[in-house]
Tab-separated table of C-alpha atoms in Angstrom:
chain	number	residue	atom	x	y	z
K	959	UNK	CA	0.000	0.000	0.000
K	960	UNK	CA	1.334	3.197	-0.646
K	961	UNK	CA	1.213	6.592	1.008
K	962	UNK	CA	-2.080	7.974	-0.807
K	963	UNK	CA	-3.766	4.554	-0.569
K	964	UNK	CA	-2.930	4.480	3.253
K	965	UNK	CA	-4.573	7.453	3.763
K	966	UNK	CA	-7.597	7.192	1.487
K	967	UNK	CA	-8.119	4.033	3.325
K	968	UNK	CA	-7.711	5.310	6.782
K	969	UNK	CA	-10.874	7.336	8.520
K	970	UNK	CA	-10.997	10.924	9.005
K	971	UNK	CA	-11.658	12.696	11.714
K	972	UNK	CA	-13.354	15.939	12.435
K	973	UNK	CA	-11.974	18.979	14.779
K	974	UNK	CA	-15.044	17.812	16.908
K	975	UNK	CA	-13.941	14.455	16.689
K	976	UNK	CA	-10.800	15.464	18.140
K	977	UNK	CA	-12.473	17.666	20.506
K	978	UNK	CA	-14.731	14.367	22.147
K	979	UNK	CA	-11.770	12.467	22.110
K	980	UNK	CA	-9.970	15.130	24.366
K	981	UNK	CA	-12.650	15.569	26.510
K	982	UNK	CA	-12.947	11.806	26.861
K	983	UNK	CA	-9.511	11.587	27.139
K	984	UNK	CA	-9.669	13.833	30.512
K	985	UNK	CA	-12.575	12.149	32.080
K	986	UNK	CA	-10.508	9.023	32.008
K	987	UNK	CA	-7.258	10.180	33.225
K	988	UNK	CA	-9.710	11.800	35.789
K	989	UNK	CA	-10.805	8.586	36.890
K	990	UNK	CA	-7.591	7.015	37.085
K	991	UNK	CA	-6.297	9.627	38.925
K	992	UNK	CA	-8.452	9.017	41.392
K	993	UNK	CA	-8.730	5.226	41.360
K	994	UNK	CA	-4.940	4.677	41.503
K	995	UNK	CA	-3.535	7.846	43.709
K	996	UNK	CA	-0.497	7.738	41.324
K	997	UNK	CA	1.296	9.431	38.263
K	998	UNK	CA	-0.190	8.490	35.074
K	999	UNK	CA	0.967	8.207	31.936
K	1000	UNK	CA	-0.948	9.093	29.177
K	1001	UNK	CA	0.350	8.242	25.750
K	1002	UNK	CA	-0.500	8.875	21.862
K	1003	UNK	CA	0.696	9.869	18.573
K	1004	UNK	CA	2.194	13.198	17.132
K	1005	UNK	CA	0.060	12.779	13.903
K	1006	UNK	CA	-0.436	15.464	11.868
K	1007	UNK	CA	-3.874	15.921	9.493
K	1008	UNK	CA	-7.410	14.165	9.900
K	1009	UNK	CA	-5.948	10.965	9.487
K	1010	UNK	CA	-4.901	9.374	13.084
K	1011	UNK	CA	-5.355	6.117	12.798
K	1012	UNK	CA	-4.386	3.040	10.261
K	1013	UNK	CA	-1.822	0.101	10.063
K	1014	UNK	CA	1.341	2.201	10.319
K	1015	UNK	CA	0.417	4.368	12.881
K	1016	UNK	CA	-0.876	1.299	15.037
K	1017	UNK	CA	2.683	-0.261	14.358
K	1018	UNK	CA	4.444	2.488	15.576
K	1019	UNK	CA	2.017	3.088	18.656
K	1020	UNK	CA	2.555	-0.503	19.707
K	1021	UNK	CA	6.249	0.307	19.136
K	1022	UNK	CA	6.157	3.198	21.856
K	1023	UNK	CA	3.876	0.963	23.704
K	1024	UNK	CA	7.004	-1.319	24.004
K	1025	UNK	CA	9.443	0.898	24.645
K	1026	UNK	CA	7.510	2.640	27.457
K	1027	UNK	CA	6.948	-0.783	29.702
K	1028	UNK	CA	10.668	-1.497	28.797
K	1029	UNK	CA	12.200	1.450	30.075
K	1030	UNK	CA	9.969	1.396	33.612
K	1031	UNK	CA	11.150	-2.264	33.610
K	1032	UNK	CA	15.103	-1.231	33.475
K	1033	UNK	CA	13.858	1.643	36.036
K	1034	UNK	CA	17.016	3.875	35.906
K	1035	UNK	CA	17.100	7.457	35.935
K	1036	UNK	CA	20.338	9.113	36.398
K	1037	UNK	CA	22.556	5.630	36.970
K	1038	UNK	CA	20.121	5.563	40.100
K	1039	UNK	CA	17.737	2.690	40.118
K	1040	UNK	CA	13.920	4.382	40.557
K	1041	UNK	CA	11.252	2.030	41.765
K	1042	UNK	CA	8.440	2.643	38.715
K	1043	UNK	CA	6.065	-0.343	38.618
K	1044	UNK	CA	2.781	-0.404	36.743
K	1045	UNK	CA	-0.157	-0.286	38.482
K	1046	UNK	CA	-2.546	-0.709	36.073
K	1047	UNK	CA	-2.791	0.184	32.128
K	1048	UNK	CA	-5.151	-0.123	29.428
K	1049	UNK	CA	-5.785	0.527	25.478
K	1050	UNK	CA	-7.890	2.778	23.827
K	1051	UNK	CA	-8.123	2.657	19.433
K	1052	UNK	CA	-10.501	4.988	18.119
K	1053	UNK	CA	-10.115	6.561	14.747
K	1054	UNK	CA	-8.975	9.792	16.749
K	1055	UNK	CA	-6.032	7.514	17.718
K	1056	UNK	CA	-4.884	5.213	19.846
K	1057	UNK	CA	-4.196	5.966	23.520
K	1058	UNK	CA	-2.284	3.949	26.359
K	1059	UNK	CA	-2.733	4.767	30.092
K	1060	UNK	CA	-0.629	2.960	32.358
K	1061	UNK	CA	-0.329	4.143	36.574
K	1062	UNK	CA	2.296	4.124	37.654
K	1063	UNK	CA	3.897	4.269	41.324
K	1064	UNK	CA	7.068	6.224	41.722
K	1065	UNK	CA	7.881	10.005	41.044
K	1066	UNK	CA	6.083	12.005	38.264
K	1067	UNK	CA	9.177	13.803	37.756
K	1068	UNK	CA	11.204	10.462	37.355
K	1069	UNK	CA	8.635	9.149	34.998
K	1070	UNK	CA	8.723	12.637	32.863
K	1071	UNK	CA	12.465	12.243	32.288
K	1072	UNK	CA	12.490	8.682	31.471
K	1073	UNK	CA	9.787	9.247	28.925
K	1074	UNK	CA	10.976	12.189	27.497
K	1075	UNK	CA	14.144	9.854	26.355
K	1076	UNK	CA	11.745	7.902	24.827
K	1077	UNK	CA	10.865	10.318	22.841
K	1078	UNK	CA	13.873	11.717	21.587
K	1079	UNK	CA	16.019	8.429	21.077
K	1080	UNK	CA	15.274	7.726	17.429
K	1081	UNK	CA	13.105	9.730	14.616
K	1082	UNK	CA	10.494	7.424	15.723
K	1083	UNK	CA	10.281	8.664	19.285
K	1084	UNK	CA	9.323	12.321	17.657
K	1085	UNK	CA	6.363	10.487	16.808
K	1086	UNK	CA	5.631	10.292	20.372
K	1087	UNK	CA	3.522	11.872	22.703
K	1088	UNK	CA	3.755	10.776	25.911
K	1089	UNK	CA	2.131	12.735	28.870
K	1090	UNK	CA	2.795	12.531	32.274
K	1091	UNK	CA	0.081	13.723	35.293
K	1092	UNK	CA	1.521	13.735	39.061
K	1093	UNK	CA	-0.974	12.318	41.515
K	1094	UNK	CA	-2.862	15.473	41.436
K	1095	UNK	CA	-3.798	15.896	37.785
K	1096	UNK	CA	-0.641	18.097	36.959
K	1097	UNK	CA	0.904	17.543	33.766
K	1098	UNK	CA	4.971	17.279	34.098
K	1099	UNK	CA	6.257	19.652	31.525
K	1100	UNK	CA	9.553	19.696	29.740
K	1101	UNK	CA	10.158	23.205	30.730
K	1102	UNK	CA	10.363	22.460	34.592
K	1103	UNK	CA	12.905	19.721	33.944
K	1104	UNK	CA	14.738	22.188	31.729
K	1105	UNK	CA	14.058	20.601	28.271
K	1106	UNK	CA	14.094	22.276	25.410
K	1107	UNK	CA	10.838	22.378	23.512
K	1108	UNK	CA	9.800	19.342	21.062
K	1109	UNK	CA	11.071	19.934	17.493
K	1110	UNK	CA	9.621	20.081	14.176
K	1111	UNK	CA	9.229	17.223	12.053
K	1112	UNK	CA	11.107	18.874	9.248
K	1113	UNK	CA	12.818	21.951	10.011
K	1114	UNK	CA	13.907	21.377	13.258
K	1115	UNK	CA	12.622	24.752	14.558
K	1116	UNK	CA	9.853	24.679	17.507
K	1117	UNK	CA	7.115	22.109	16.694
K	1118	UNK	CA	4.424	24.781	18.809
K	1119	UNK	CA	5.564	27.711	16.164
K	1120	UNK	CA	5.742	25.713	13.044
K	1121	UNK	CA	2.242	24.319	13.913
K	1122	UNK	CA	0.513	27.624	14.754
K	1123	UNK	CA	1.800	29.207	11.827
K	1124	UNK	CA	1.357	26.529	9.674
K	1125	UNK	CA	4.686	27.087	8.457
K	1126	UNK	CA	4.652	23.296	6.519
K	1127	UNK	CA	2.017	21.700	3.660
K	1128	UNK	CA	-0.124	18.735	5.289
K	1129	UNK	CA	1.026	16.424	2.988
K	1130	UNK	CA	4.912	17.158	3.199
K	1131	UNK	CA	4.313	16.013	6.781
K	1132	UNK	CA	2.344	13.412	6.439
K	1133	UNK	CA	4.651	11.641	3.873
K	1134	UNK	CA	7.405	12.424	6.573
K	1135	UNK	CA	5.618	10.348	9.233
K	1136	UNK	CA	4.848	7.885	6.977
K	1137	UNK	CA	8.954	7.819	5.557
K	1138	UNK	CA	10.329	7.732	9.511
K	1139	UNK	CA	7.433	4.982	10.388
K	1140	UNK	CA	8.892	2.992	7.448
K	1141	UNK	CA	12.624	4.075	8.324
K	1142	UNK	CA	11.945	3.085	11.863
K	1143	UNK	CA	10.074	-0.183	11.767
K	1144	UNK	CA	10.532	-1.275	7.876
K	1145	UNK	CA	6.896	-1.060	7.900
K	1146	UNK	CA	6.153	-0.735	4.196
């Protein structure tokens, strides 16, 4: 399948769809929150355009998926071992996306860090979004560990500016997650 058939056969989604799916998205994290007392991860895709969903971008979800449980498994942060063990996680696939929670006990701030080298050890990992909410809802930003902002897909330049501005064509990007999915995995 190539690029164009991948995303004619994909589903769309709507700016409301992605609104619901936020909102959903929150009421959930809500409720584990409060079910589990402990910092959650909440992860998804960096996908740009109405298409968020499809065989490559499941491949490279389950991908970060894997690389997520392995890296609270090896439990280091700074050569010092952290004790991170999931408490619970579960799936989510909608066309919006896909979407892994997992809570987890240990420090939000320890979790932030080790997930943020998730996502910038490979091309793939740009891909990435992976949130992280302290016991009390908080999300753990890159700016309070001193982290420079995420990047753009293809300049390099701020991913926030180049997005607002819309400084890129939808379909240059989309063929660039598409090239580092295949890059990355050897999906196509």
């Amino acid at each position: 399948m190539n690029n164009a058939e991948h995303r004619e056969a994909a589903a769309s989604v709507s700016v409301y769809d992605m609104l619901s799916a936020r909102e959903q998205r929150a009421e959930r994290q809500k409720a584990l929150l409060s079910e589990y007392h402990s910092p959650l991860i909440c992860f998804t895709m960096n996908i740009p355009g109405p298409v968020k969903s499809g065989e490559p971008i499941h491949a490279a979800f389950c991908e970060g998926v894997k690389r997520i449980r392995r890296a609270l498994a090896s439990g280091t942060e700074n050569d010092a071992k952290t004790s991170l063990h999931i408490l619970h996680e579960e799936y989510s696939e909608a066309k919006s996306g896909y979407e892994y929670y997992a809570a987890v006990s240990g420090s939000a701030a320890a979790l932030k860090r080790i997930c943020t080298g998730i996502e910038e050890a490979d091309r793939l990992g740009r891909l990435f979004d992976i949130d992280i909410l302290d016991r009390d809802g908080r999300k753990e930003s890159r700016k309070t560990l001193g982290l420079p902002p995420r990047r753009c897909l293809l300049c390099g330049r701020d991913a926030r500016i180049c997005g607002r501005s819309r400084a890129h064509e939808l379909p240059a990007l989309q063929q660039e997650v598409l090239k580092i999915i295949e890059d990355e995995l050897h999906f196509f």
